[in-house]
XYZ file of C-alpha atoms in Angstrom:
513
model
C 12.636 -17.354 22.398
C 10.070 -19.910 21.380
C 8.948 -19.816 17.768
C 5.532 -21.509 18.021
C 2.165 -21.006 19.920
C 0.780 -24.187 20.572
C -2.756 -25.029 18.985
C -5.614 -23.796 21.846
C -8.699 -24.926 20.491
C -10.973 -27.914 21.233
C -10.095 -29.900 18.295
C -6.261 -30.250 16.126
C -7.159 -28.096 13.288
C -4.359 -28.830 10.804
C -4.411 -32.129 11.313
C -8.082 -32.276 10.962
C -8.655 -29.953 7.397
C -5.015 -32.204 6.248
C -7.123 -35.965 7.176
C -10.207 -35.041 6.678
C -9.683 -35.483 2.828
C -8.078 -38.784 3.453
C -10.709 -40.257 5.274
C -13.447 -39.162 2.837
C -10.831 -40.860 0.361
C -10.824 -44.065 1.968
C -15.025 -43.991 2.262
C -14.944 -43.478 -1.355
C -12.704 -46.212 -1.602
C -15.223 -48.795 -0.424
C -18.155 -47.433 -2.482
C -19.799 -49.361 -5.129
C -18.135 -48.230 -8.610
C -22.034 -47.700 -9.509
C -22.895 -44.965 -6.895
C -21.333 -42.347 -8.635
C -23.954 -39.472 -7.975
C -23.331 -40.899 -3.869
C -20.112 -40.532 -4.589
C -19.964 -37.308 -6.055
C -22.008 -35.938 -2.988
C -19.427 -37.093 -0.798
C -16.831 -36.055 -2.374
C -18.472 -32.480 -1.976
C -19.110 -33.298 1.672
C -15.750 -33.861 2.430
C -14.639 -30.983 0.609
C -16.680 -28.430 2.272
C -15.901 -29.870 5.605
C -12.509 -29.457 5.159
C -12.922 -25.599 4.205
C -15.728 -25.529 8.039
C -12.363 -26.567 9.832
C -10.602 -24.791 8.260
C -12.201 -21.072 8.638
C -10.862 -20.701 12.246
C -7.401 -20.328 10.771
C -8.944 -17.376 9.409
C -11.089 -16.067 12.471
C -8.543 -17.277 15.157
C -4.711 -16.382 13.822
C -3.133 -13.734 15.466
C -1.799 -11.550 13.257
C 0.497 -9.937 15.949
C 2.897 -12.640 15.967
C 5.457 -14.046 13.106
C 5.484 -17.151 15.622
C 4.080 -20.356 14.151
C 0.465 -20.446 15.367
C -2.282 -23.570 15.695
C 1.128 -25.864 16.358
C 0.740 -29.420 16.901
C 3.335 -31.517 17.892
C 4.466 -34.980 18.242
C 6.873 -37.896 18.468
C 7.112 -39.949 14.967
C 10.450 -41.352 14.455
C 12.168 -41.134 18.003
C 15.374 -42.968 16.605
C 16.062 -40.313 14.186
C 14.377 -37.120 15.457
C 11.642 -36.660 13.061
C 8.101 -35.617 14.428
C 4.374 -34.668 13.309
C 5.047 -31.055 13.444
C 2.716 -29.363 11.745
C 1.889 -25.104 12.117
C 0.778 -22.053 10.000
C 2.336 -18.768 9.937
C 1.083 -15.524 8.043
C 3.156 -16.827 4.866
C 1.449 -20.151 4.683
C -2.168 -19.803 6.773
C -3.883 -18.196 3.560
C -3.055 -21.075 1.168
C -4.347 -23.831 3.681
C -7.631 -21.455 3.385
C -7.366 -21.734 -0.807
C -6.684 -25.177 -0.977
C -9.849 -25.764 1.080
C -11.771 -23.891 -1.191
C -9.963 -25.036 -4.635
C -10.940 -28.845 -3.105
C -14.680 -27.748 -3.565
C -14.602 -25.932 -7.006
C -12.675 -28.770 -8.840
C -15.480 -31.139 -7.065
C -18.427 -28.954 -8.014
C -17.095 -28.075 -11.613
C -16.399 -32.244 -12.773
C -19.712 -32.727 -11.544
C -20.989 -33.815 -14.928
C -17.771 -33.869 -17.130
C -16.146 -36.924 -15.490
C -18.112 -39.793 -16.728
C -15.670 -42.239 -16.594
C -13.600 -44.018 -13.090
C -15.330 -41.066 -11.155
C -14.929 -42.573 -7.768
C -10.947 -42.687 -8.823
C -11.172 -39.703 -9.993
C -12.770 -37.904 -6.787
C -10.176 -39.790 -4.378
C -7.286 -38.319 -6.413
C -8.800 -35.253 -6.055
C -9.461 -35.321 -2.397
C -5.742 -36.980 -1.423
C -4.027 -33.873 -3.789
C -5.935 -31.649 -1.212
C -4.574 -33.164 2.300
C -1.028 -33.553 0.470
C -1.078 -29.673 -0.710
C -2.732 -28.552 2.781
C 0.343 -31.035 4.660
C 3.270 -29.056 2.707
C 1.773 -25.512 4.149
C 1.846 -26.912 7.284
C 4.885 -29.076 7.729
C 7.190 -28.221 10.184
C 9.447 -31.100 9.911
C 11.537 -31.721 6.757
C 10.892 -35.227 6.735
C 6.969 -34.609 7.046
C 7.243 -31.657 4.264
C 9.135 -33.873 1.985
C 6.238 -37.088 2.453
C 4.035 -34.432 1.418
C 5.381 -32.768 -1.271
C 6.107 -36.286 -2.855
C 2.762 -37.304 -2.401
C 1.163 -35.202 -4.450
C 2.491 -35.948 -7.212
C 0.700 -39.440 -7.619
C -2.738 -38.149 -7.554
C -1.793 -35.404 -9.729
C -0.081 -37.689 -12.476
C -3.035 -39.713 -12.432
C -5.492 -36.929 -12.721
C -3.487 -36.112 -15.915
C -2.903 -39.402 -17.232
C -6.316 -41.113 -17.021
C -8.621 -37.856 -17.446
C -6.565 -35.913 -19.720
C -6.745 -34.866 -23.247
C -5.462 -36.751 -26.058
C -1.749 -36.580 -25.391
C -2.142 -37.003 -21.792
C 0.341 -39.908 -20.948
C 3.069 -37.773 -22.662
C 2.023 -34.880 -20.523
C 1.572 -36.678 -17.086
C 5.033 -38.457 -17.573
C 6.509 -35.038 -18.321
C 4.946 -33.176 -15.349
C 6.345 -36.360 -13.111
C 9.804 -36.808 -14.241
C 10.175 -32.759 -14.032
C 9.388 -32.225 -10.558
C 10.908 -35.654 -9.455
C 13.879 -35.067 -10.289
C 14.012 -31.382 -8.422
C 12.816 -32.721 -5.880
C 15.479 -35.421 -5.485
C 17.791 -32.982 -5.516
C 16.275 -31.637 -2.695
C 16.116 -34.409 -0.662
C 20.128 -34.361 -0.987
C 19.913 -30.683 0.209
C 17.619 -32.060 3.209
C 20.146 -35.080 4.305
C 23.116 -32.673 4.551
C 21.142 -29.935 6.397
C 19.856 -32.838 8.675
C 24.259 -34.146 9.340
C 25.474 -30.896 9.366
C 22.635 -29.299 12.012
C 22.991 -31.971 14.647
C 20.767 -34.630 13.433
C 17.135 -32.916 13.164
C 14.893 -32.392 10.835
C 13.221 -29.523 12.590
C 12.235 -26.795 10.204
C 12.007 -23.982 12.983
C 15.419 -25.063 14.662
C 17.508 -25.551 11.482
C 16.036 -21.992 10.907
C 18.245 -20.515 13.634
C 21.304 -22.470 13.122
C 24.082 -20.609 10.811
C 25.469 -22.678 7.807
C 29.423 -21.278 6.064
C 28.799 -19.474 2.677
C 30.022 -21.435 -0.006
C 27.790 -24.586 1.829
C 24.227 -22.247 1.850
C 25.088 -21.405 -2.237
C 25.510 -25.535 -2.705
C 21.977 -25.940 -0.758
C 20.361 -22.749 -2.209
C 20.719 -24.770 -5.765
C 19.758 -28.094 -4.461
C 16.583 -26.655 -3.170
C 16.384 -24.211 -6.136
C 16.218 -27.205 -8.511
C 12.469 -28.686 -6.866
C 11.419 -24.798 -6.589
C 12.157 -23.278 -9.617
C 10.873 -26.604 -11.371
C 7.595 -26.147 -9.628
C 7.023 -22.633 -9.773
C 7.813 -22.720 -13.060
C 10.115 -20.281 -13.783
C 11.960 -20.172 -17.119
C 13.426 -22.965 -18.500
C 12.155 -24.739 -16.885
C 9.029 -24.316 -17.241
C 8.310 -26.581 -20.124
C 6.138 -29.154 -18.383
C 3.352 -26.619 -16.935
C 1.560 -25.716 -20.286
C 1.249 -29.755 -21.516
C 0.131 -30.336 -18.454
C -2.830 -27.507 -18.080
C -3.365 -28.734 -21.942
C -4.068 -32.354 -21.139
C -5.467 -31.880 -17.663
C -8.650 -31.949 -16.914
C -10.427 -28.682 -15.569
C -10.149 -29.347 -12.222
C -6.641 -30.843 -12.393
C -5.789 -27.164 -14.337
C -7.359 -25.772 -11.652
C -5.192 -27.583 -8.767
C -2.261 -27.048 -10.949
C -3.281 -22.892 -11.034
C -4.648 -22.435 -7.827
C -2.224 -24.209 -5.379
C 0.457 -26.480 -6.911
C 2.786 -24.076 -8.528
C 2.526 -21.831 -5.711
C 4.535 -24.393 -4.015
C 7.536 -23.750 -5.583
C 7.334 -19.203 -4.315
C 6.183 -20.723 -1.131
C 9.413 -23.468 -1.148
C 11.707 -19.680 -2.082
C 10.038 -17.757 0.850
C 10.159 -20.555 3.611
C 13.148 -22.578 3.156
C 16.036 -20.596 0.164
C 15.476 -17.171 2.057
C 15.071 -18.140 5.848
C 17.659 -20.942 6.049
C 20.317 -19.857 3.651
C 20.059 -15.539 3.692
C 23.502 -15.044 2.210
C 23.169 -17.033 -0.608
C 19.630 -16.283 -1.219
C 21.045 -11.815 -0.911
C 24.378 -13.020 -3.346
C 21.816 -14.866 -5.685
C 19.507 -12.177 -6.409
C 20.639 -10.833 -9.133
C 20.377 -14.241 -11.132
C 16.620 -14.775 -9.914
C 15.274 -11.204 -10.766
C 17.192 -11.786 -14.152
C 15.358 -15.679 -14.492
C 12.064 -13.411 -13.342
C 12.182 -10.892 -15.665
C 12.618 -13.399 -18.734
C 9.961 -15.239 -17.546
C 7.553 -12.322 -17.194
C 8.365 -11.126 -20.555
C 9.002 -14.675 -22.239
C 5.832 -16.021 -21.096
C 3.674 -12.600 -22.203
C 4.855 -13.142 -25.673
C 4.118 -16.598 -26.133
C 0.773 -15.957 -25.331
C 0.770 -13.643 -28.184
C 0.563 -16.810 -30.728
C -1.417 -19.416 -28.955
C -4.426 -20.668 -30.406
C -5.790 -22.872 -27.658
C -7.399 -21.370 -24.682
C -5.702 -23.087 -21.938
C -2.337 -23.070 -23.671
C -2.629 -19.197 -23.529
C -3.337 -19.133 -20.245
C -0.882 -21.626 -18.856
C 1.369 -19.231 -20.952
C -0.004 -16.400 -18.680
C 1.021 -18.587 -15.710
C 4.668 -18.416 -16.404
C 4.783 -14.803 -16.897
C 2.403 -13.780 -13.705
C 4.566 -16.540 -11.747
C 7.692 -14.488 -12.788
C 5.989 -11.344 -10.962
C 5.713 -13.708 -8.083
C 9.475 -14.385 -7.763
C 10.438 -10.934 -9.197
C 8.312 -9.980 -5.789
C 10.248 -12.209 -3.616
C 13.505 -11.592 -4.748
C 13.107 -7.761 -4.472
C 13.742 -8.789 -0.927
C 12.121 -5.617 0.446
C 8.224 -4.886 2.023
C 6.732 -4.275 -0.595
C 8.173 -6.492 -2.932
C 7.393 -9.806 -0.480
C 4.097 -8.837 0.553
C 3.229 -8.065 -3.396
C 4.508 -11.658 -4.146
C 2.921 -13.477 -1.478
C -0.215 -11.899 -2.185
C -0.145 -12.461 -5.897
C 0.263 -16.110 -5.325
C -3.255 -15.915 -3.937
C -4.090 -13.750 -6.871
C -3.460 -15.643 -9.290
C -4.704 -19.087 -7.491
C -7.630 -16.798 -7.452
C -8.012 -15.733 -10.904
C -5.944 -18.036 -13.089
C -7.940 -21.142 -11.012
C -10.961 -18.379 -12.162
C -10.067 -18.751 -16.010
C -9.497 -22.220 -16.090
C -12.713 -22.856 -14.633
C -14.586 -20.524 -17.212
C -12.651 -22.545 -20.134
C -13.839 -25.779 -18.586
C -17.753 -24.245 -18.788
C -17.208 -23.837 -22.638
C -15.053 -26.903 -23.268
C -17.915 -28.901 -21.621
C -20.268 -27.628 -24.242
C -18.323 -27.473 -27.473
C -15.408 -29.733 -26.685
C -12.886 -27.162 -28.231
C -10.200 -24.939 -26.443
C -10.132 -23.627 -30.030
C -10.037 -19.854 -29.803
C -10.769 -19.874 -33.679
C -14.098 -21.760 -32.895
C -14.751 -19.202 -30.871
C -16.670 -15.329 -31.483
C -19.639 -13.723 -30.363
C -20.468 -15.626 -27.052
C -21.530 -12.424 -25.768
C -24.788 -12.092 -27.443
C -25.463 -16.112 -26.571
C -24.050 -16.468 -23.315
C -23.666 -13.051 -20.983
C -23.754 -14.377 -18.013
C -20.864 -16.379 -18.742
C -19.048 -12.685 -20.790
C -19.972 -10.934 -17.637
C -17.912 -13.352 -15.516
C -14.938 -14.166 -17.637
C -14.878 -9.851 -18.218
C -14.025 -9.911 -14.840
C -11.600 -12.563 -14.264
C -9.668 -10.866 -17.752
C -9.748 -7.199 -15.978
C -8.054 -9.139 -12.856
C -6.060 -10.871 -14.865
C -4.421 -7.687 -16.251
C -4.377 -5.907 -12.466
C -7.016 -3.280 -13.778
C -7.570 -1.156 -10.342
C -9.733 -2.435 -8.209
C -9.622 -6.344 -8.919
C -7.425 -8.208 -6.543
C -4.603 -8.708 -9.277
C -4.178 -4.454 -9.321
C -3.092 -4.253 -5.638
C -0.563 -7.461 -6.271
C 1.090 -6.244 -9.333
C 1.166 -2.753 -7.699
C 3.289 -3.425 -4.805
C 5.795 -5.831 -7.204
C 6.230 -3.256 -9.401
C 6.621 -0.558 -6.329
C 9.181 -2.999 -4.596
C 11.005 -3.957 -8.360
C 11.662 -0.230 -8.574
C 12.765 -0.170 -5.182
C 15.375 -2.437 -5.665
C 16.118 -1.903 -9.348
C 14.889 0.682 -11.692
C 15.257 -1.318 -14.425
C 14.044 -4.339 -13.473
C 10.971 -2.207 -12.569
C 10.886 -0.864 -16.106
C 11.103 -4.403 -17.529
C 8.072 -5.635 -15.097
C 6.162 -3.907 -16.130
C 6.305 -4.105 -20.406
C 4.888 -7.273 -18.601
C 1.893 -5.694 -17.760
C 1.623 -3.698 -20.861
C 2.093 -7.148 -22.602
C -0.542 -9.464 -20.347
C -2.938 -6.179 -21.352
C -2.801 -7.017 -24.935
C -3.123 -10.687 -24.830
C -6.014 -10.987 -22.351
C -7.671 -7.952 -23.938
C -6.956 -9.758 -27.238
C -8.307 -12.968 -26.339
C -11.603 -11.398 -25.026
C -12.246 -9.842 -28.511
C -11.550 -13.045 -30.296
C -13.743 -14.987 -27.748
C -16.933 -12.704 -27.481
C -17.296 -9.401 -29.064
C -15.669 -11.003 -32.851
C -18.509 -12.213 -35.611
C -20.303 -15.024 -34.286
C -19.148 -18.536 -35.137
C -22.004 -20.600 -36.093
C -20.320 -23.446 -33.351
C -21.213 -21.213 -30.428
C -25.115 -20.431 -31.759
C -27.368 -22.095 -29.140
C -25.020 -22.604 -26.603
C -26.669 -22.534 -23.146
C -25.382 -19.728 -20.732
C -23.959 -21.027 -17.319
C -26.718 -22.894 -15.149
C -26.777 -22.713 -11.579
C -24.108 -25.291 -10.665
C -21.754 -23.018 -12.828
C -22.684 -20.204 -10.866
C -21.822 -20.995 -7.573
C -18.989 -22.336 -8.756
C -17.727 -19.038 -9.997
C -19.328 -16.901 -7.111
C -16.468 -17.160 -4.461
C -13.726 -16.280 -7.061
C -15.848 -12.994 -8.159
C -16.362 -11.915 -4.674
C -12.861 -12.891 -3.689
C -11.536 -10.804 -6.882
C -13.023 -7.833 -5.350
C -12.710 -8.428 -1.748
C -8.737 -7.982 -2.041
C -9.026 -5.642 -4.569
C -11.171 -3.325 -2.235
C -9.695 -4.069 0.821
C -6.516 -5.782 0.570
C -5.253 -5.123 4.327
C -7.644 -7.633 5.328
C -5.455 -10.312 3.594
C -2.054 -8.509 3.977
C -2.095 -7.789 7.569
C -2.022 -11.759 7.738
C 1.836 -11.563 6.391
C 3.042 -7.958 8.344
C 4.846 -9.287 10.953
C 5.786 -12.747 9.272
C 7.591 -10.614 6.155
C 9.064 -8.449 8.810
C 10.775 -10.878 10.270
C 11.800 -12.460 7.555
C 13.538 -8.981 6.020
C 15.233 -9.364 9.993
C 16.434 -12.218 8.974
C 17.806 -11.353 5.453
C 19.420 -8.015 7.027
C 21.400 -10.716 9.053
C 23.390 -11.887 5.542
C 26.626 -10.164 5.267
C 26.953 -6.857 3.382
C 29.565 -8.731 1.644
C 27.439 -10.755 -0.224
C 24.941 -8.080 -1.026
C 28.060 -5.579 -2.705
C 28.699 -8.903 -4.878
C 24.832 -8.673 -6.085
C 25.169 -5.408 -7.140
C 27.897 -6.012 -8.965
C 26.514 -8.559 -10.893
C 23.113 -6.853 -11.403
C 25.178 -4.116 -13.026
C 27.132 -6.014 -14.905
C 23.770 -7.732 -16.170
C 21.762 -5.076 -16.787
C 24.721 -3.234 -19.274
């Protein structure tokens, strides 16, 4: 049966909103160093005509269909079978759609705080959105792994030249971390590529059975690049120096799109090409999951910088995430696929907010922090919000997403449901906590005069508010994108021997005891 429906409209949309970032990078490229307010407008240009193409992706996919949708395809490499295969299916067509967007934020919100290599900066900034967009829409291993690679330049540069004080240490941290997962990887890649007749065809390799003990050997090669990026406990060590030092908009890249990478890497590749290993390996990822939900709640319990706490939060909402995943049911899949947006959405939200502050006081402090409600409430209305999403209060987007985790943890474990959600119970206390500290505590004389948000601010905050309630109101209008796509997915997990799935249970027992 064929997998993919070729792309039927007048232009090649994926490889338009993937290049058209590159070729406002290149214009940039030739711009007087000078022209930075021409540069900053094109940079903003590009940006939002990336998200224009993009929206039919949202109008146009058929949401009857798992089949890979808006497919392009074409001879690269004829010698050794690797194409420009690029397609979106209701797993990855949503987070093509965020990057857009997070491309235009992180433009609008260094609009004034990068004063120094800005035309640098905004190229690193634009070629971090093609590379993200060109992993979501890879269909050839050799094309995903150019991609995934290639973000990681602009991203260590974003750190290491715009950063915070420590900012080398952090940006040769991040790089070294996710290199060396993804190497690992790449081995994983090479023998799928021997042993599958010589292609690196995602969609193909997909249908192609692989003997036990090899699909556990690849589960951990590819296991090492996801869990890396994700982050999921240990190691996760690299994600919180990194938000730290980054600039706000590399924080929000990081939030909104790059550690997604890693759930997304679980969902499309550990799960659809290895399903035995992924059903025999469960217990061992909802166990990593659960630590990291819990682990990361607590540490946010003693942080005193703002962005530390939340890149804290990070860990322990990206354990939800894989807790979702790993549930390997409905409920728990859609729940994690939708809480990646979530917290792109709201975590990409609070980094933003910290950057408004940060550009005014030059703190992430909380201690020089208290009573920013009385001088800026604009700015308390917004980040009250973001907090109550943050936490999954009912309807905010991050309710619905923490809802059907929880509903498919139970499912599959009662008391790895129970243990979720003291996660909840915990992210409650330390977002609620942070908001007293922040606004509502005796005012600090540092915050006295502080200007609420202007205009620019605004806007840049808008979508995320009206996104925050648009899935928390109606969130079939997001998850009927991923129906049929996490259907057949489960279709293909219920394929995995019962064999290895009365092993899992075993060791979950023997775990949870």
């Amino acid at each position: 049966m064929e997998q993919v429906i070729m792309n039927k409209l007048s232009y090649p949309v994926l490889s338009t909103v993937i290049f058209v970032p590159v070729l406002g990078a290149l214009f940039l490229l030739i711009l007087k160093r000078s022209w930075e307010t021409f540069t900053k407008w094109i940079a903003l240009i590009t940006a939002l005509a990336t998200f224009l193409f993009a929206i039919p992706l949202f109008t146009d996919f058929d949401k009857s269909t798992y089949k890979m949708q808006f497919v392009e395809k074409h001879s690269w490499i004829p010698n050794w079978n690797i194409n420009y295969y690029l397609g979106v299916d209701g797993i990855s067509v949503l987070f093509v759609l965020l990057s857009a967007l997070s491309a235009i934020l992180c433009v609008m919100i260094s609009w004034y705080s990068i004063k120094t290599k800005v035309k640098e900066f905004y190229i690193s900034i634009l070629l971090t959105t093609a590379a993200m967009i060109g992993v979501f829409c890879s269909l050839d291993f050799f094309l995903f792994y150019i991609f995934w690679e290639a973000m990681l330049i602009p991203m260590f540069l974003i750190i290491g030249v715009w950063g915070g004080p420590n900012r080398i240490y952090a940006a040769i941290k991040f790089f070294l971390y996710t290199l060396v997962g993804s190497v690992l990887m790449l081995v994983g890649i090479i023998v799928l590529y021997l042993y599958a007749g010589r292609t690196f065809d995602i969609l193909e390799l997909a249908t192609k059975s692989y003997p036990y003990t090899m699909q556990v050997w690849l589960f951990w090669a590819f296991f090492a690049a996801f869990a890396v990026k994700v982050p999921m406990w240990p190691v996760h060590t690299w994600l919180p120096d990194a938000h730290t030092e980054a600039p706000t908009a590399g924080s929000v890249i990081l939030a909104a799109i790059l550690i997604k990478m890693g759930a997304y890497g679980f969902l499309r590749f550990s799960l659809h090409l290895f399903p035995d290993a992924s059903v025999a390996m469960t217990p061992i990822m909802l166990t990593l999951s659960i630590i990291a939900i819990i682990y990361g709640g607590v540490i946010c319990l003693g942080q005193t910088d703002l962005k530390r706490l939340i890149a804290y939060s990070s860990v322990s909402h990206m354990g939800f995430v894989t807790l979702g995943i790993f549930a390997l049911n409905s409920q728990g899949l859609e729940g994690g696929i939708l809480q990646m947006l979530n917290h792109g959405v709201v975590t990409g939200a609070l980094f933003l907010s910290v950057g408004v502050v940060y550009d005014r006081t030059h703190s992430r402090q909380i201690a020089d922090y208290g009573g920013l409600s009385t001088h800026m409430p604009i700015y308390a209305a917004f980040f009250m919000v973001f907090t109550l999403a943050s936490i999954g209060f009912p309807l905010t987007n991050g309710f619905i997403g923490e809802f059907l985790i929880l509903l498919g943890g139970f499912t599959a474990n009662k008391l790895v449901g129970v243990l979720a959600a003291t996660g909840v119970i915990i992210g409650a206390g330390y977002m609620l906590w942070l908001y007293q500290k922040v606004f509502f505590m005796a005012t600090n004389p540092k915050v006295i005069g502080l200007p609420d948000m202007d205009v620019r601010e605004t806007l840049t905050l808008v979508p995320l508010i009206f996104l925050v309630f648009w899935i928390g109101l109606y969130p079939n209008s997001f998850l009927s994108f991923m129906h049929v796509s996490v259907e057949h997915l489960l279709e293909r997990l219920s394929l995995a021997t019962t064999q290895e799935a009365n092993i899992a249970k075993t060791i979950m027992e023997v775990v949870i005891r």
